[in-house]
Amino acid sequence: MLALEQLLISLAEPSQVQAQIITKALQAMGAAQIEVHPSGRELIEQARQRRPNLIISAYHLPDITGAELVRELRESDDLYDLPFILISSETNPERLETIRQAGSLAILPKPFTPEEFDLAMQSVMSFLNCPSLGAEVDSDMALMNVLIVDDSSTSRHHIRQVLEKLGFEHFCEAASSEAAIPYLEQEPFKLIITDYHMPGMDGLDFARHVRSSGLQPDTPVMMITSDSDNIGKDDLEDAGIAACCQKPFDMDKMRELIRTLLNEY
């Protein structure tokens, strides 16, 4: 297991004052290897030469935004699985939603409290040290197929990355509910994961279709969304959603939900 003092942390922060605040907060928790970069492009270039364990970024960088930074990471072949934290004074909901969709482990305000920072780093350590589910489920995970339905490619990449850490190996991905339907007709899935907000048929309607079609009657449907507070429990049950997880999600909670689903269905 990795310890915090073993992590190489790359920080993209153009403000020297803010970089010092974040660096001191990390050092107070035991972090010893922190590289500060004034721009997003420099961070990415250095990450390819010396791969970090964690990336922390501001939203407003001199060359790219934090959203563009994390999207480039997620869509790359070599850096897609790096954990990411945003620390920013940005409050625009649409901009922050892009960060959530890309799988940021935490979104912290400026200034952040010690408690907020501690929770964020706990999420990072849980993510990095998350064990495979292989020994805790009844079936061979190498034989399990998972369907991921999300209109955001960066979100799909992050969800797949998390599932790979849990031990899954085989995936089908769809950018819409409509595009996912043919997959239901072609092969059985052990787990279906869907977003809520998608153009056309949303995640609730897609889950209803899965249930009403009879194509995958025993496959649990899990919803991952940043809008779970506005979805009622009755709506989830009516649609046949077996579990719902909030973005950004806690890795330990996500792992426990999936473990339960695999053993109950």
Coordinates of C-alpha atoms in Angstrom, one line a residue:
M1 CA 0.0 0.0 0.0
L2 CA 1.1 3.5 -0.8
A3 CA 1.6 6.0 2.0
L4 CA 1.1 9.7 1.6
E5 CA 4.9 10.4 2.1
Q6 CA 5.6 8.1 -0.9
L7 CA 3.4 10.1 -3.3
L8 CA 4.8 12.3 -6.1
I9 CA 2.3 15.1 -6.3
S10 CA 2.1 17.5 -9.3
L11 CA 0.5 20.8 -8.7
A12 CA -0.6 23.3 -11.4
E13 CA -1.0 26.7 -9.7
P14 CA 0.1 30.0 -11.3
S15 CA -0.1 31.9 -8.0
Q16 CA 2.9 31.5 -5.8
V17 CA 0.9 32.4 -2.7
Q18 CA -1.7 29.7 -3.4
A19 CA 1.0 27.2 -4.4
Q20 CA 2.7 27.8 -1.0
I21 CA -0.7 27.4 0.9
I22 CA -1.4 24.0 -0.9
T23 CA 2.2 22.8 -0.5
K24 CA 2.2 23.6 3.2
A25 CA -1.1 21.8 3.7
L26 CA 0.3 18.7 1.9
Q27 CA 3.5 18.8 3.9
A28 CA 1.6 19.1 7.2
M29 CA -0.1 15.7 6.2
G30 CA 3.3 14.1 5.5
A31 CA 3.7 14.6 1.7
A32 CA 7.4 15.0 0.8
Q33 CA 7.5 15.1 -3.0
I34 CA 5.6 18.1 -4.5
E35 CA 6.3 19.6 -7.9
V36 CA 4.7 23.0 -8.6
H37 CA 4.0 24.0 -12.2
P38 CA 2.8 27.4 -13.3
S39 CA 0.9 26.1 -16.3
G40 CA -1.2 23.1 -17.3
R41 CA 1.0 22.2 -20.4
E42 CA 4.1 22.2 -18.3
L43 CA 2.5 19.8 -15.8
I44 CA 1.4 17.4 -18.6
E45 CA 4.8 17.5 -20.2
Q46 CA 6.6 16.8 -16.9
A47 CA 4.0 14.1 -16.0
R48 CA 5.0 12.2 -19.1
Q49 CA 8.6 12.3 -18.1
R50 CA 8.1 11.6 -14.4
R51 CA 4.7 10.1 -13.7
P52 CA 3.0 11.5 -10.6
N53 CA 0.7 9.7 -8.2
L54 CA -1.7 12.7 -7.9
I55 CA -2.5 15.8 -9.9
I56 CA -3.9 18.9 -8.2
S57 CA -4.9 21.9 -10.2
A58 CA -6.4 25.3 -10.1
Y59 CA -9.2 26.0 -12.6
H60 CA -7.8 29.2 -14.1
L61 CA -4.3 28.5 -15.6
P62 CA -2.4 30.8 -18.0
D63 CA -2.6 28.4 -21.0
I64 CA -5.5 26.1 -20.4
T65 CA -8.3 25.6 -17.9
G66 CA -8.5 23.0 -15.2
A67 CA -11.3 21.4 -17.2
E68 CA -9.2 21.2 -20.3
L69 CA -6.3 19.8 -18.3
V70 CA -8.3 16.9 -16.8
R71 CA -10.0 16.2 -20.1
E72 CA -6.6 15.9 -21.8
L73 CA -5.5 13.5 -19.0
R74 CA -8.6 11.3 -19.3
E75 CA -8.4 11.1 -23.1
S76 CA -4.7 10.3 -23.2
D77 CA -3.3 6.7 -23.5
D78 CA -0.7 7.2 -20.7
L79 CA -2.1 9.5 -18.1
Y80 CA -5.8 8.7 -18.2
D81 CA -5.8 7.0 -14.8
L82 CA -4.2 9.7 -12.7
P83 CA -6.2 10.8 -9.7
F84 CA -7.2 14.5 -9.9
I85 CA -8.2 17.2 -7.4
L86 CA -9.5 20.7 -8.3
I87 CA -8.8 23.6 -5.9
S88 CA -10.3 26.8 -7.2
S89 CA -12.4 29.9 -6.4
E90 CA -14.4 29.1 -9.5
T91 CA -18.2 28.7 -8.7
N92 CA -19.8 28.5 -12.2
P93 CA -21.9 25.4 -12.0
E94 CA -21.4 24.4 -15.6
R95 CA -17.6 24.7 -15.3
L96 CA -17.5 22.6 -12.1
E97 CA -19.9 20.1 -13.6
T98 CA -17.3 19.4 -16.4
I99 CA -14.7 18.7 -13.6
R100 CA -17.2 16.3 -11.9
Q101 CA -17.9 14.5 -15.1
A102 CA -14.2 14.0 -15.6
G103 CA -13.9 12.1 -12.4
S104 CA -12.2 14.6 -10.0
L105 CA -11.9 12.9 -6.7
A106 CA -12.6 16.2 -4.9
I107 CA -13.4 19.8 -5.7
L108 CA -12.2 22.2 -3.1
P109 CA -12.8 26.0 -2.7
K110 CA -10.3 28.7 -2.2
P111 CA -9.8 29.1 0.7
F112 CA -10.3 25.5 1.9
T113 CA -10.6 24.3 5.5
P114 CA -8.3 21.7 7.0
E115 CA -11.2 19.3 7.2
E116 CA -12.1 19.7 3.5
F117 CA -8.5 19.1 2.6
D118 CA -8.2 16.1 4.8
L119 CA -11.3 14.5 3.3
A120 CA -10.0 15.1 -0.2
M121 CA -6.7 13.4 0.6
Q122 CA -8.5 10.5 2.2
S123 CA -10.4 10.0 -1.1
V124 CA -7.1 10.0 -2.9
M125 CA -5.5 7.4 -0.6
S126 CA -8.7 5.2 -0.8
F127 CA -8.5 5.4 -4.6
L128 CA -4.8 4.6 -4.8
N129 CA -5.0 1.7 -2.4
C130 CA -8.3 0.3 -3.4
P131 CA -8.0 -3.5 -3.5
S132 CA -9.6 -5.7 -6.2
L133 CA -13.0 -7.2 -5.5
G134 CA -11.8 -10.6 -6.8
A135 CA -11.7 -12.4 -3.5
E136 CA -15.0 -10.9 -2.3
V137 CA -17.4 -12.0 -5.1
D138 CA -18.8 -15.3 -6.1
S139 CA -18.0 -15.1 -9.8
D140 CA -14.8 -14.9 -11.8
M141 CA -14.3 -11.2 -12.5
A142 CA -12.3 -12.0 -15.6
L143 CA -15.5 -13.3 -17.2
M144 CA -17.7 -10.3 -16.2
N145 CA -18.9 -7.9 -18.8
V146 CA -19.8 -4.3 -17.8
L147 CA -21.8 -1.8 -19.9
I148 CA -21.0 1.9 -19.3
V149 CA -23.5 4.4 -20.6
D150 CA -22.5 8.1 -20.4
D151 CA -22.5 10.9 -22.9
S152 CA -19.3 12.3 -21.5
S153 CA -16.2 10.5 -22.9
T154 CA -14.1 11.8 -20.0
S155 CA -16.6 10.4 -17.5
R156 CA -16.7 7.0 -19.2
H157 CA -12.9 6.9 -19.1
H158 CA -12.9 7.6 -15.4
I159 CA -15.6 5.1 -14.6
R160 CA -13.7 2.4 -16.6
Q161 CA -10.5 3.3 -14.8
V162 CA -12.2 2.8 -11.4
L163 CA -13.7 -0.5 -12.5
E164 CA -10.3 -1.7 -13.7
K165 CA -8.9 -1.0 -10.2
L166 CA -11.7 -3.2 -8.8
G167 CA -10.8 -6.1 -11.1
F168 CA -13.1 -5.8 -14.1
E169 CA -11.5 -6.5 -17.5
H170 CA -14.2 -6.4 -20.1
F171 CA -16.3 -3.4 -21.0
C172 CA -18.7 -2.0 -23.6
E173 CA -19.2 1.8 -23.7
A174 CA -22.0 3.8 -25.2
A175 CA -22.4 7.6 -25.5
S176 CA -26.2 7.5 -25.2
S177 CA -29.0 5.3 -24.0
E178 CA -30.0 4.7 -27.6
A179 CA -26.5 3.6 -28.6
A180 CA -26.5 1.2 -25.6
I181 CA -29.7 -0.7 -26.5
P182 CA -28.1 -2.8 -29.3
Y183 CA -25.5 -4.0 -26.7
L184 CA -28.3 -5.4 -24.5
E185 CA -29.4 -7.5 -27.4
Q186 CA -25.9 -8.9 -28.2
E187 CA -24.4 -10.1 -24.9
P188 CA -25.2 -10.5 -21.2
F189 CA -23.7 -8.1 -18.7
K190 CA -22.9 -8.6 -15.0
L191 CA -23.3 -4.9 -14.3
I192 CA -24.8 -1.8 -16.1
I193 CA -23.6 1.7 -15.1
T194 CA -25.4 4.7 -16.4
D195 CA -25.3 8.5 -16.1
Y196 CA -28.6 10.3 -15.4
H197 CA -28.4 13.5 -17.6
M198 CA -28.0 12.4 -21.2
P199 CA -29.5 13.8 -24.4
G200 CA -32.6 11.9 -25.6
M201 CA -33.4 9.0 -23.2
D202 CA -32.1 9.9 -19.7
G203 CA -30.7 7.3 -17.3
L204 CA -34.0 6.6 -15.6
D205 CA -35.7 6.0 -18.9
F206 CA -32.9 3.8 -20.0
A207 CA -33.1 1.7 -16.8
R208 CA -36.9 1.4 -17.4
H209 CA -36.2 0.2 -20.9
V210 CA -33.7 -2.4 -19.6
R211 CA -36.3 -3.8 -17.2
S212 CA -39.3 -3.6 -19.6
S213 CA -37.4 -5.2 -22.5
G214 CA -36.6 -8.4 -20.6
L215 CA -33.2 -8.6 -22.3
Q216 CA -31.2 -8.4 -19.1
P217 CA -33.7 -9.2 -16.3
D218 CA -31.1 -10.1 -13.7
T219 CA -28.5 -7.4 -14.3
P220 CA -28.2 -4.7 -11.7
V221 CA -28.3 -1.1 -13.0
M222 CA -26.2 1.4 -11.1
M223 CA -26.6 5.2 -11.6
I224 CA -23.6 7.6 -11.2
T225 CA -24.7 11.2 -11.2
S226 CA -23.9 14.6 -9.9
D227 CA -27.6 15.3 -9.5
S228 CA -28.6 12.5 -7.1
D229 CA -30.1 15.1 -4.6
N230 CA -32.8 15.9 -7.1
I231 CA -33.7 12.3 -7.9
G232 CA -36.2 10.8 -5.5
K233 CA -35.9 7.3 -4.0
D234 CA -39.3 6.4 -5.5
D235 CA -38.1 7.4 -9.0
L236 CA -35.0 5.2 -8.6
E237 CA -37.1 2.2 -7.5
D238 CA -39.7 2.8 -10.2
A239 CA -36.9 2.7 -12.8
G240 CA -35.3 -0.4 -11.4
I241 CA -32.1 1.3 -10.3
A242 CA -30.3 -1.0 -7.9
A243 CA -27.9 1.7 -6.5
C244 CA -27.1 5.4 -7.0
C245 CA -23.7 7.0 -6.4
Q246 CA -23.0 10.8 -6.3
K247 CA -20.2 12.4 -8.4
P248 CA -17.5 12.9 -7.3
F249 CA -17.9 9.6 -5.5
D250 CA -16.1 8.1 -2.5
M251 CA -14.1 5.2 -3.7
D252 CA -14.8 3.1 -0.6
K253 CA -18.5 3.6 -0.9
M254 CA -18.4 2.9 -4.7
R255 CA -16.5 -0.3 -4.0
E256 CA -19.0 -1.5 -1.3
L257 CA -22.0 -0.7 -3.5
I258 CA -20.6 -2.8 -6.4
R259 CA -19.5 -5.6 -4.1
T260 CA -23.0 -5.8 -2.8
L261 CA -24.6 -5.8 -6.3
L262 CA -22.3 -8.5 -7.5
N263 CA -23.1 -10.8 -4.6
E264 CA -26.9 -10.1 -4.6
Y265 CA -27.7 -10.3 -8.3

